[in-house]
Amino acid sequence: MTGPVLPLGGVRYAFHTFGCQMNENDTERLAGYLEAAGAVPAGSIESADLVVINTCSVRAKSEEKLFSLLGRLRSLKKKHPFLVGVAGCVAQVRKDRLPEPKSGVDFVIGFDQYHRIAEIAAESRHRKMIETSRRRIFREDPVPPVRESPWSGYVTIMEGCDNFCAYCIVPFTRGRERFRPLSAILEEVRGLAAKGFREIQLLGQNVNNYRDPKTGTDFAALLSLVAAVPGPEWVRFLTSHPKNVPPALAEAMARTPKICRQLHLPLQSGSTAVLERMKRGYTRERYLETVRTLRSLMPELRLSADIIVGYPGETEVEFEETLSALSEIRYAGIFSFCYSPRPLTAAAGLVDDIPPEVKRRRLAAVQALQKDIQTAFHQTLLGKVEKVLAVGRSKKDPAVFAGRNEGNQVVNFQGPEDCLGRFVDVEITSVGPYSLRGRMLTR
Ligand code: SF4
């Protein structure tokens, strides 16, 4: 008996993923669709018949990286033919430029067409395909994702964003907010629990806004329900908007030990005037108040943030306010960037008036200060024992294992081969600004 003919039967695929966890999660979903159509992992871009680049356009630099990768793929294509597809944010906003005859791109696929990737890739053997049309409801994937980690699983709870921060392209690439039904979220979490996943990471552009489309169940209640599923020991979520951290959410975190004492709360700027120009919807004072409330309930909470320097019109005094906010809040980690104008956004209409060298100087000052803060914080952990989920090996030394603690910080440690995928206790023996090192204790 022969089975149905699969459109990508035997095709070897590879991904290159830029950007955030949402993009990593999308890559896992796309891989699920490709494998359901008969494709198999290639192991590397060089040996693939189909390469999909999952792109990010949050900053101009990520887009530049895409175009340089496309240049490399064009040279590779001269040696052996293969298909190149572009997915993600850039696909959505640069759909007219990407398929130019010399680009080497065979198909462009927007977020809302991911379920059709196999059909689009197969058709692109004959003609260039551009499929980026939009939908307004949350669509369940009928096939499971191909998960990168067998221990830590992403679960999407919402897509899109309605905030329209002045600098941000996301509402234009991922569209308006769409919420996934609570029942589907819980079903996926139970499925991961049954497979032995240790950690659940709830994902969405703006998770705090979550509302079940039928019952109106909010994010705090959802979090408690997810944490109540037996099995996984840690639950995390990303991303929270600082203008909307209701007391119920802080209380749900505080009373539920399974919800990690870790929160990514993008500050962007420490200046109320800049925040206003960014249309962030909170002031410096309100942000600090939120941090105080959270820390009064959870003194051990480890906070992280995104910081933008050189936003149009940012004065030295306003920039200094960002530095003073960092000194006051003392984040466990930050992601910091120079402002770059993005198409379609409100800020794209402003004069990008901070010279590149000033942006670079400010970025260096932010990073130097944060490095000192992290080093000092890490030194307080010396000799302490951290619970760590061992997820892989150190990039620098494959004989050393790498994991993350509850605060989502990288911990490298010596341990036995069978520690992968387990929670282990690691005594911190040395620290650097960006990671912790230690030795595993037997439980
Ligand atoms: S909240 Fe603002 S920064 Fe975050 S995705 Fe939405 S528009 Fe972008």
Short mmCIF file of C-alpha atoms and ligand atoms in Angstrom, two decimals:
data_model
loop_
_atom_site.label_atom_id
_atom_site.label_comp_id
_atom_site.label_asym_id
_atom_site.label_seq_id
_atom_site.Cartn_x
_atom_site.Cartn_y
_atom_site.Cartn_z
CA MET A 1 0.00 0.00 0.00
CA THR A 2 1.31 3.45 -0.79
CA GLY A 3 0.46 6.54 1.24
CA PRO A 4 -0.56 9.95 -0.09
CA VAL A 5 2.01 11.87 -2.14
CA LEU A 6 3.48 14.49 0.15
CA PRO A 7 4.30 17.86 -1.50
CA LEU A 8 7.75 18.01 0.10
CA GLY A 9 8.47 14.27 0.38
CA GLY A 10 12.19 13.78 1.13
CA VAL A 11 13.02 17.52 0.87
CA ARG A 12 15.77 18.45 3.35
CA TYR A 13 14.97 21.69 5.17
CA ALA A 14 16.93 24.11 7.35
CA PHE A 15 16.03 27.31 9.17
CA HIS A 16 17.93 30.41 10.10
CA THR A 17 16.06 32.28 12.82
CA PHE A 18 16.58 35.92 13.77
CA GLY A 19 14.93 37.68 16.70
CA CYS A 20 12.99 36.83 19.79
CA GLN A 21 11.38 33.78 21.38
CA MET A 22 8.21 34.45 19.35
CA ASN A 23 10.28 33.88 16.22
CA GLU A 24 11.92 30.77 17.69
CA ASN A 25 8.45 29.48 18.44
CA ASP A 26 7.28 30.30 14.90
CA THR A 27 10.24 28.36 13.50
CA GLU A 28 9.16 25.32 15.52
CA ARG A 29 5.62 25.69 14.12
CA LEU A 30 6.87 26.07 10.53
CA ALA A 31 9.07 22.99 10.95
CA GLY A 32 5.95 21.10 12.10
CA TYR A 33 4.15 22.01 8.86
CA LEU A 34 7.18 21.09 6.72
CA GLU A 35 7.59 17.69 8.37
CA ALA A 36 3.86 16.99 8.04
CA ALA A 37 4.40 17.52 4.28
CA GLY A 38 7.23 14.98 4.17
CA ALA A 39 10.28 17.26 4.59
CA VAL A 40 13.15 16.16 6.82
CA PRO A 41 15.74 18.21 8.75
CA ALA A 42 18.94 18.82 6.75
CA GLY A 43 21.23 19.46 9.67
CA SER A 44 22.80 22.50 8.01
CA ILE A 45 22.01 25.22 5.50
CA GLU A 46 24.77 23.91 3.19
CA SER A 47 23.08 20.52 2.79
CA ALA A 48 19.47 21.77 2.53
CA ASP A 49 17.09 21.70 -0.43
CA LEU A 50 14.93 24.32 1.26
CA VAL A 51 16.20 27.13 3.50
CA VAL A 52 13.70 29.26 5.38
CA ILE A 53 14.90 32.47 6.99
CA ASN A 54 12.66 33.56 9.82
CA THR A 55 13.27 37.27 10.07
CA CYS A 56 13.02 40.12 12.55
CA SER A 57 12.55 43.77 11.66
CA VAL A 58 12.33 45.27 15.13
CA ARG A 59 15.68 46.98 14.49
CA ALA A 60 17.35 48.06 11.25
CA LYS A 61 20.38 45.94 12.15
CA SER A 62 18.38 42.68 12.05
CA GLU A 63 17.20 43.56 8.56
CA GLU A 64 20.78 44.27 7.46
CA LYS A 65 21.76 40.81 8.74
CA LEU A 66 19.03 39.25 6.60
CA PHE A 67 20.28 40.91 3.43
CA SER A 68 23.84 39.81 4.15
CA LEU A 69 22.66 36.20 4.72
CA LEU A 70 20.73 36.35 1.43
CA GLY A 71 23.99 37.35 -0.29
CA ARG A 72 25.69 34.26 1.14
CA LEU A 73 22.81 32.02 0.05
CA ARG A 74 22.97 33.43 -3.50
CA SER A 75 26.62 32.33 -3.72
CA LEU A 76 25.73 28.89 -2.35
CA LYS A 77 22.91 28.61 -4.88
CA LYS A 78 25.47 28.89 -7.68
CA LYS A 79 27.08 25.65 -6.43
CA HIS A 80 23.86 23.70 -5.99
CA PRO A 81 20.23 24.76 -6.47
CA PHE A 82 17.88 25.01 -3.47
CA LEU A 83 14.81 26.99 -2.52
CA VAL A 84 14.98 30.05 -0.27
CA GLY A 85 11.95 31.29 1.64
CA VAL A 86 11.66 34.37 3.83
CA ALA A 87 9.20 34.32 6.74
CA GLY A 88 8.53 36.62 9.69
CA CYS A 89 8.49 40.38 10.18
CA VAL A 90 10.61 41.39 7.18
CA ALA A 91 8.50 39.18 4.92
CA GLN A 92 5.51 41.13 6.09
CA VAL A 93 6.92 44.64 5.54
CA ARG A 94 9.36 44.15 2.66
CA LYS A 95 7.27 41.82 0.54
CA ASP A 96 7.74 44.03 -2.53
CA ARG A 97 11.53 44.24 -2.30
CA LEU A 98 12.38 40.67 -1.29
CA PRO A 99 11.35 38.76 -4.43
CA GLU A 100 13.36 41.01 -6.82
CA PRO A 101 14.82 38.78 -9.56
CA LYS A 102 18.38 38.95 -8.18
CA SER A 103 17.49 38.48 -4.52
CA GLY A 104 17.67 34.68 -4.69
CA VAL A 105 14.38 34.51 -2.76
CA ASP A 106 11.85 32.00 -4.10
CA PHE A 107 8.99 32.67 -1.72
CA VAL A 108 7.90 35.17 0.90
CA ILE A 109 5.47 34.02 3.56
CA GLY A 110 3.75 36.23 6.13
CA PHE A 111 2.72 35.16 9.65
CA ASP A 112 -0.85 34.40 8.77
CA GLN A 113 0.06 31.99 5.97
CA TYR A 114 2.36 29.68 7.94
CA HIS A 115 -0.11 26.81 7.72
CA ARG A 116 0.43 26.92 3.92
CA ILE A 117 4.23 26.83 3.93
CA ALA A 118 4.51 23.38 2.34
CA GLU A 119 2.16 24.26 -0.52
CA ILE A 120 3.84 27.66 -1.06
CA ALA A 121 7.36 26.16 -0.99
CA ALA A 122 6.35 23.42 -3.44
CA GLU A 123 4.71 25.92 -5.82
CA SER A 124 7.79 28.20 -5.65
CA ARG A 125 9.69 25.57 -7.67
CA HIS A 126 7.73 26.94 -10.65
CA ARG A 127 7.11 30.61 -9.83
CA LYS A 128 7.96 33.15 -7.15
CA MET A 129 5.38 33.16 -4.40
CA ILE A 130 4.40 36.10 -2.15
CA GLU A 131 1.79 35.19 0.43
CA THR A 132 1.34 37.70 3.23
CA SER A 133 -2.40 38.33 3.58
CA ARG A 134 -3.87 38.94 7.02
CA ARG A 135 -6.48 37.38 9.30
CA ARG A 136 -8.04 38.67 12.48
CA ILE A 137 -8.62 35.57 14.56
CA PHE A 138 -6.28 33.18 16.33
CA ARG A 139 -5.78 30.04 14.25
CA GLU A 140 -4.89 26.75 15.92
CA ASP A 141 -2.13 24.78 14.24
CA PRO A 142 -3.50 21.39 13.15
CA VAL A 143 0.02 19.87 13.30
CA PRO A 144 2.33 19.85 16.31
CA PRO A 145 5.49 21.99 16.24
CA VAL A 146 8.92 20.40 15.97
CA ARG A 147 10.25 21.49 19.34
CA GLU A 148 13.90 22.37 19.69
CA SER A 149 13.98 21.42 23.37
CA PRO A 150 12.35 18.31 24.85
CA TRP A 151 12.30 19.99 28.28
CA SER A 152 11.27 23.60 27.85
CA GLY A 153 8.20 24.30 25.72
CA TYR A 154 6.84 27.51 24.24
CA VAL A 155 3.08 27.92 24.35
CA THR A 156 1.56 30.85 22.46
CA ILE A 157 -1.30 32.53 24.28
CA MET A 158 -1.84 35.58 22.07
CA GLU A 159 -0.53 37.23 18.94
CA GLY A 160 -0.16 40.82 17.82
CA CYS A 161 -0.25 44.11 19.65
CA ASP A 162 -2.60 47.09 19.86
CA ASN A 163 -0.23 49.45 21.67
CA PHE A 164 1.42 51.19 18.73
CA CYS A 165 4.43 52.45 20.67
CA ALA A 166 5.82 55.21 18.45
CA TYR A 167 9.04 53.37 17.54
CA CYS A 168 7.69 49.84 17.14
CA ILE A 169 6.93 47.99 13.94
CA VAL A 170 5.29 44.97 15.61
CA PRO A 171 1.63 46.08 15.29
CA PHE A 172 2.28 46.46 11.55
CA THR A 173 4.03 43.12 11.13
CA ARG A 174 2.16 40.87 13.55
CA GLY A 175 -1.11 42.76 13.39
CA ARG A 176 -3.69 43.48 16.08
CA GLU A 177 -4.17 41.46 19.28
CA ARG A 178 -5.71 38.02 18.93
CA PHE A 179 -6.19 35.76 21.93
CA ARG A 180 -5.96 32.00 21.95
CA PRO A 181 -8.81 30.16 23.68
CA LEU A 182 -7.97 29.14 27.25
CA SER A 183 -9.07 25.54 26.59
CA ALA A 184 -6.52 25.19 23.74
CA ILE A 185 -3.74 26.67 25.87
CA LEU A 186 -4.44 24.29 28.74
CA GLU A 187 -4.67 21.34 26.37
CA GLU A 188 -1.24 22.14 24.94
CA VAL A 189 0.24 22.57 28.44
CA ARG A 190 -1.23 19.22 29.56
CA GLY A 191 0.21 17.61 26.42
CA LEU A 192 3.67 18.99 27.22
CA ALA A 193 3.34 17.85 30.83
CA ALA A 194 2.47 14.33 29.65
CA LYS A 195 5.63 14.34 27.53
CA GLY A 196 7.76 15.23 30.54
CA PHE A 197 8.42 18.90 29.81
CA ARG A 198 9.94 20.60 32.86
CA GLU A 199 9.25 24.22 31.96
CA ILE A 200 6.45 26.07 30.17
CA GLN A 201 7.05 29.47 28.60
CA LEU A 202 3.87 31.36 27.77
CA LEU A 203 4.40 33.69 24.83
CA GLY A 204 2.73 36.75 23.42
CA GLN A 205 3.60 40.31 22.47
CA ASN A 206 1.59 41.64 25.35
CA VAL A 207 0.61 38.76 27.60
CA ASN A 208 -0.82 40.91 30.39
CA ASN A 209 -3.67 41.90 28.07
CA TYR A 210 -4.76 38.26 27.68
CA ARG A 211 -8.50 37.59 27.75
CA ASP A 212 -10.08 34.26 26.88
CA PRO A 213 -12.29 35.08 23.86
CA LYS A 214 -15.26 33.19 25.36
CA THR A 215 -15.10 33.62 29.12
CA GLY A 216 -12.96 36.72 29.53
CA THR A 217 -10.57 34.84 31.87
CA ASP A 218 -7.63 37.19 32.38
CA PHE A 219 -3.90 36.59 32.37
CA ALA A 220 -3.50 36.28 36.15
CA ALA A 221 -6.16 33.54 36.22
CA LEU A 222 -4.67 31.84 33.16
CA LEU A 223 -1.27 31.81 34.82
CA SER A 224 -2.68 30.15 37.93
CA LEU A 225 -4.48 27.53 35.82
CA VAL A 226 -1.31 26.74 33.85
CA ALA A 227 0.70 26.49 37.07
CA ALA A 228 -1.90 24.05 38.43
CA VAL A 229 -1.18 21.51 35.67
CA PRO A 230 0.87 18.77 37.36
CA GLY A 231 4.30 18.02 35.92
CA PRO A 232 6.25 21.08 34.83
CA GLU A 233 8.04 22.72 37.77
CA TRP A 234 8.55 26.17 36.22
CA VAL A 235 6.21 28.50 34.37
CA ARG A 236 7.50 31.71 32.74
CA PHE A 237 5.91 34.28 30.48
CA LEU A 238 6.96 36.95 28.02
CA THR A 239 6.36 39.89 27.33
CA SER A 240 4.67 42.04 29.96
CA HIS A 241 3.86 45.69 29.34
CA PRO A 242 4.79 47.91 32.30
CA LYS A 243 1.63 49.98 31.96
CA ASN A 244 -0.46 46.95 32.76
CA VAL A 245 0.79 44.92 35.72
CA PRO A 246 -2.41 44.56 37.74
CA PRO A 247 -2.27 43.64 41.47
CA ALA A 248 -3.95 40.31 40.63
CA LEU A 249 -1.01 39.36 38.42
CA ALA A 250 1.61 40.27 41.02
CA GLU A 251 -0.39 38.36 43.65
CA ALA A 252 -0.79 35.29 41.41
CA MET A 253 2.98 35.25 40.92
CA ALA A 254 3.67 35.75 44.61
CA ARG A 255 1.39 32.97 45.85
CA THR A 256 2.39 30.38 43.20
CA PRO A 257 5.89 28.97 43.68
CA LYS A 258 5.86 27.36 40.21
CA ILE A 259 5.71 30.76 38.53
CA CYS A 260 9.36 31.77 38.21
CA ARG A 261 10.52 34.76 40.22
CA GLN A 262 11.56 36.44 37.00
CA LEU A 263 9.95 39.16 34.94
CA HIS A 264 10.92 40.91 31.73
CA LEU A 265 9.49 44.40 32.01
CA PRO A 266 10.76 46.60 29.15
CA LEU A 267 11.58 50.06 30.51
CA GLN A 268 12.91 51.52 27.21
CA SER A 269 13.80 54.88 28.80
CA GLY A 270 14.15 56.25 32.33
CA SER A 271 12.84 59.65 31.25
CA THR A 272 9.13 60.38 31.53
CA ALA A 273 9.40 62.91 28.69
CA VAL A 274 10.97 60.33 26.37
CA LEU A 275 8.45 57.67 27.44
CA GLU A 276 5.71 60.11 26.54
CA ARG A 277 7.22 60.71 23.11
CA MET A 278 7.53 56.94 22.70
CA LYS A 279 3.80 56.66 23.57
CA ARG A 280 4.55 54.02 26.21
CA GLY A 281 1.63 54.85 28.47
CA TYR A 282 3.55 55.04 31.79
CA THR A 283 5.88 57.43 33.55
CA ARG A 284 9.23 56.73 35.19
CA GLU A 285 7.55 57.11 38.59
CA ARG A 286 4.79 54.66 37.77
CA TYR A 287 7.28 52.11 36.50
CA LEU A 288 9.34 52.45 39.68
CA GLU A 289 6.18 52.07 41.75
CA THR A 290 5.34 48.85 39.89
CA VAL A 291 8.84 47.54 40.61
CA ARG A 292 8.49 48.42 44.31
CA THR A 293 5.13 46.63 44.53
CA LEU A 294 6.49 43.52 42.81
CA ARG A 295 9.57 43.42 45.01
CA SER A 296 7.57 43.95 48.19
CA LEU A 297 5.64 40.78 47.30
CA MET A 298 8.64 38.89 45.88
CA PRO A 299 11.95 40.23 47.24
CA GLU A 300 13.87 37.62 45.25
CA LEU A 301 12.30 38.66 41.90
CA ARG A 302 14.86 39.02 39.10
CA LEU A 303 13.92 41.72 36.64
CA SER A 304 15.15 42.34 33.11
CA ALA A 305 14.33 45.04 30.57
CA ASP A 306 14.86 46.44 27.09
CA ILE A 307 16.52 49.85 26.81
CA ILE A 308 16.61 52.14 23.77
CA VAL A 309 19.14 54.98 23.61
CA GLY A 310 19.19 57.88 21.18
CA TYR A 311 15.45 58.14 20.60
CA PRO A 312 14.67 61.30 18.57
CA GLY A 313 15.19 64.40 20.70
CA GLU A 314 16.74 62.51 23.65
CA THR A 315 18.78 65.12 25.56
CA GLU A 316 21.80 64.36 27.74
CA VAL A 317 19.65 65.01 30.80
CA GLU A 318 16.98 62.58 29.58
CA PHE A 319 19.64 59.99 28.83
CA GLU A 320 21.10 60.42 32.33
CA GLU A 321 17.65 59.53 33.66
CA THR A 322 17.96 56.15 31.97
CA LEU A 323 21.30 55.61 33.72
CA SER A 324 19.83 56.62 37.07
CA ALA A 325 16.87 54.28 36.53
CA LEU A 326 19.28 51.40 35.89
CA SER A 327 21.18 52.25 39.08
CA GLU A 328 17.96 52.39 41.05
CA ILE A 329 16.27 49.27 39.67
CA ARG A 330 19.39 47.12 39.37
CA TYR A 331 18.17 44.67 36.73
CA ALA A 332 19.52 41.13 36.57
CA GLY A 333 19.92 41.65 32.81
CA ILE A 334 19.05 44.06 30.01
CA PHE A 335 18.86 44.12 26.23
CA SER A 336 20.04 47.53 25.07
CA PHE A 337 19.95 49.07 21.59
CA CYS A 338 20.52 52.27 19.65
CA TYR A 339 17.30 53.66 18.23
CA SER A 340 16.77 53.05 14.51
CA PRO A 341 13.71 54.32 12.64
CA ARG A 342 11.39 51.58 11.40
CA PRO A 343 9.05 51.98 8.45
CA LEU A 344 5.33 52.63 9.08
CA THR A 345 5.89 53.70 12.71
CA ALA A 346 4.96 57.11 14.11
CA ALA A 347 8.58 57.80 15.05
CA ALA A 348 9.66 57.28 11.42
CA GLY A 349 8.16 60.73 10.79
CA LEU A 350 10.47 62.32 13.39
CA VAL A 351 13.94 63.61 12.62
CA ASP A 352 16.43 60.95 13.73
CA ASP A 353 18.54 63.74 15.20
CA ILE A 354 20.90 61.97 17.59
CA PRO A 355 24.20 61.45 15.73
CA PRO A 356 25.36 57.81 15.47
CA GLU A 357 28.48 58.49 17.57
CA VAL A 358 26.33 59.93 20.37
CA LYS A 359 24.02 56.90 20.22
CA ARG A 360 27.05 54.60 20.39
CA ARG A 361 28.51 56.52 23.35
CA ARG A 362 25.21 56.33 25.22
CA LEU A 363 24.84 52.64 24.46
CA ALA A 364 28.38 51.99 25.73
CA ALA A 365 27.60 53.93 28.93
CA VAL A 366 24.41 51.91 29.51
CA GLN A 367 26.21 48.63 28.92
CA ALA A 368 29.19 49.55 31.13
CA LEU A 369 26.90 50.53 34.00
CA GLN A 370 24.81 47.38 33.62
CA LYS A 371 27.96 45.26 33.50
CA ASP A 372 28.98 46.67 36.90
CA ILE A 373 25.48 46.10 38.30
CA GLN A 374 25.41 42.50 37.08
CA THR A 375 28.93 41.77 38.32
CA ALA A 376 28.05 43.11 41.77
CA PHE A 377 24.80 41.13 41.81
CA HIS A 378 26.47 37.93 40.68
CA GLN A 379 29.07 38.28 43.40
CA THR A 380 26.29 38.09 45.98
CA LEU A 381 25.48 34.64 44.60
CA LEU A 382 28.96 33.21 45.22
CA GLY A 383 28.73 30.16 47.46
CA LYS A 384 24.92 30.02 47.12
CA VAL A 385 23.08 27.04 45.67
CA GLU A 386 20.89 27.73 42.62
CA LYS A 387 18.24 25.42 41.20
CA VAL A 388 19.13 25.02 37.51
CA LEU A 389 17.38 23.37 34.57
CA ALA A 390 20.18 21.78 32.56
CA VAL A 391 19.34 22.44 28.92
CA GLY A 392 22.55 22.00 26.92
CA ARG A 393 26.29 22.44 26.79
CA SER A 394 28.42 25.54 27.11
CA LYS A 395 29.18 27.15 23.73
CA LYS A 396 32.81 27.64 24.76
CA ASP A 397 33.44 24.20 26.25
CA PRO A 398 31.24 21.23 25.30
CA ALA A 399 32.48 19.34 28.36
CA VAL A 400 30.65 21.89 30.53
CA PHE A 401 26.86 21.86 30.88
CA ALA A 402 24.72 24.96 30.55
CA GLY A 403 21.44 25.70 32.21
CA ARG A 404 19.25 28.49 33.46
CA ASN A 405 18.28 29.33 37.00
CA GLU A 406 14.86 30.54 38.09
CA GLY A 407 15.95 34.10 37.29
CA ASN A 408 16.64 32.96 33.70
CA GLN A 409 20.38 33.55 34.09
CA VAL A 410 22.90 31.30 32.39
CA VAL A 411 24.68 28.91 34.74
CA ASN A 412 27.58 26.78 33.44
CA PHE A 413 28.57 23.82 35.55
CA GLN A 414 30.43 20.54 35.70
CA GLY A 415 28.11 17.59 36.01
CA PRO A 416 27.43 13.98 34.94
CA GLU A 417 26.21 13.11 31.42
CA ASP A 418 22.70 12.25 32.61
CA CYS A 419 22.03 15.71 34.05
CA LEU A 420 20.56 17.07 30.77
CA GLY A 421 16.87 17.84 31.08
CA ARG A 422 16.95 17.62 34.87
CA PHE A 423 16.67 20.19 37.61
CA VAL A 424 19.96 20.18 39.47
CA ASP A 425 21.40 22.10 42.40
CA VAL A 426 24.50 24.05 41.46
CA GLU A 427 26.77 25.71 43.98
CA ILE A 428 28.04 28.95 42.44
CA THR A 429 31.83 28.95 42.56
CA SER A 430 32.76 31.81 40.23
CA VAL A 431 30.95 34.58 38.40
CA GLY A 432 31.35 36.90 35.45
CA PRO A 433 29.11 39.79 34.39
CA TYR A 434 27.06 37.65 32.03
CA SER A 435 27.05 34.18 33.52
CA LEU A 436 27.51 32.11 36.64
CA ARG A 437 29.68 29.04 37.02
CA GLY A 438 29.52 26.29 39.56
CA ARG A 439 29.54 22.65 40.46
CA MET A 440 26.56 20.37 40.61
CA LEU A 441 25.59 18.99 44.00
CA THR A 442 24.02 15.54 44.18
CA ARG A 443 20.37 15.70 45.18
S1 SF4 B 1 3.91 47.00 23.40
FE1 SF4 B 1 4.88 48.57 22.14
S2 SF4 B 1 7.00 47.81 21.94
FE2 SF4 B 1 5.78 46.07 22.62
S3 SF4 B 1 5.15 45.02 20.73
FE3 SF4 B 1 3.50 46.44 21.26
S4 SF4 B 1 3.94 48.30 20.11
FE4 SF4 B 1 5.83 47.08 20.14
#
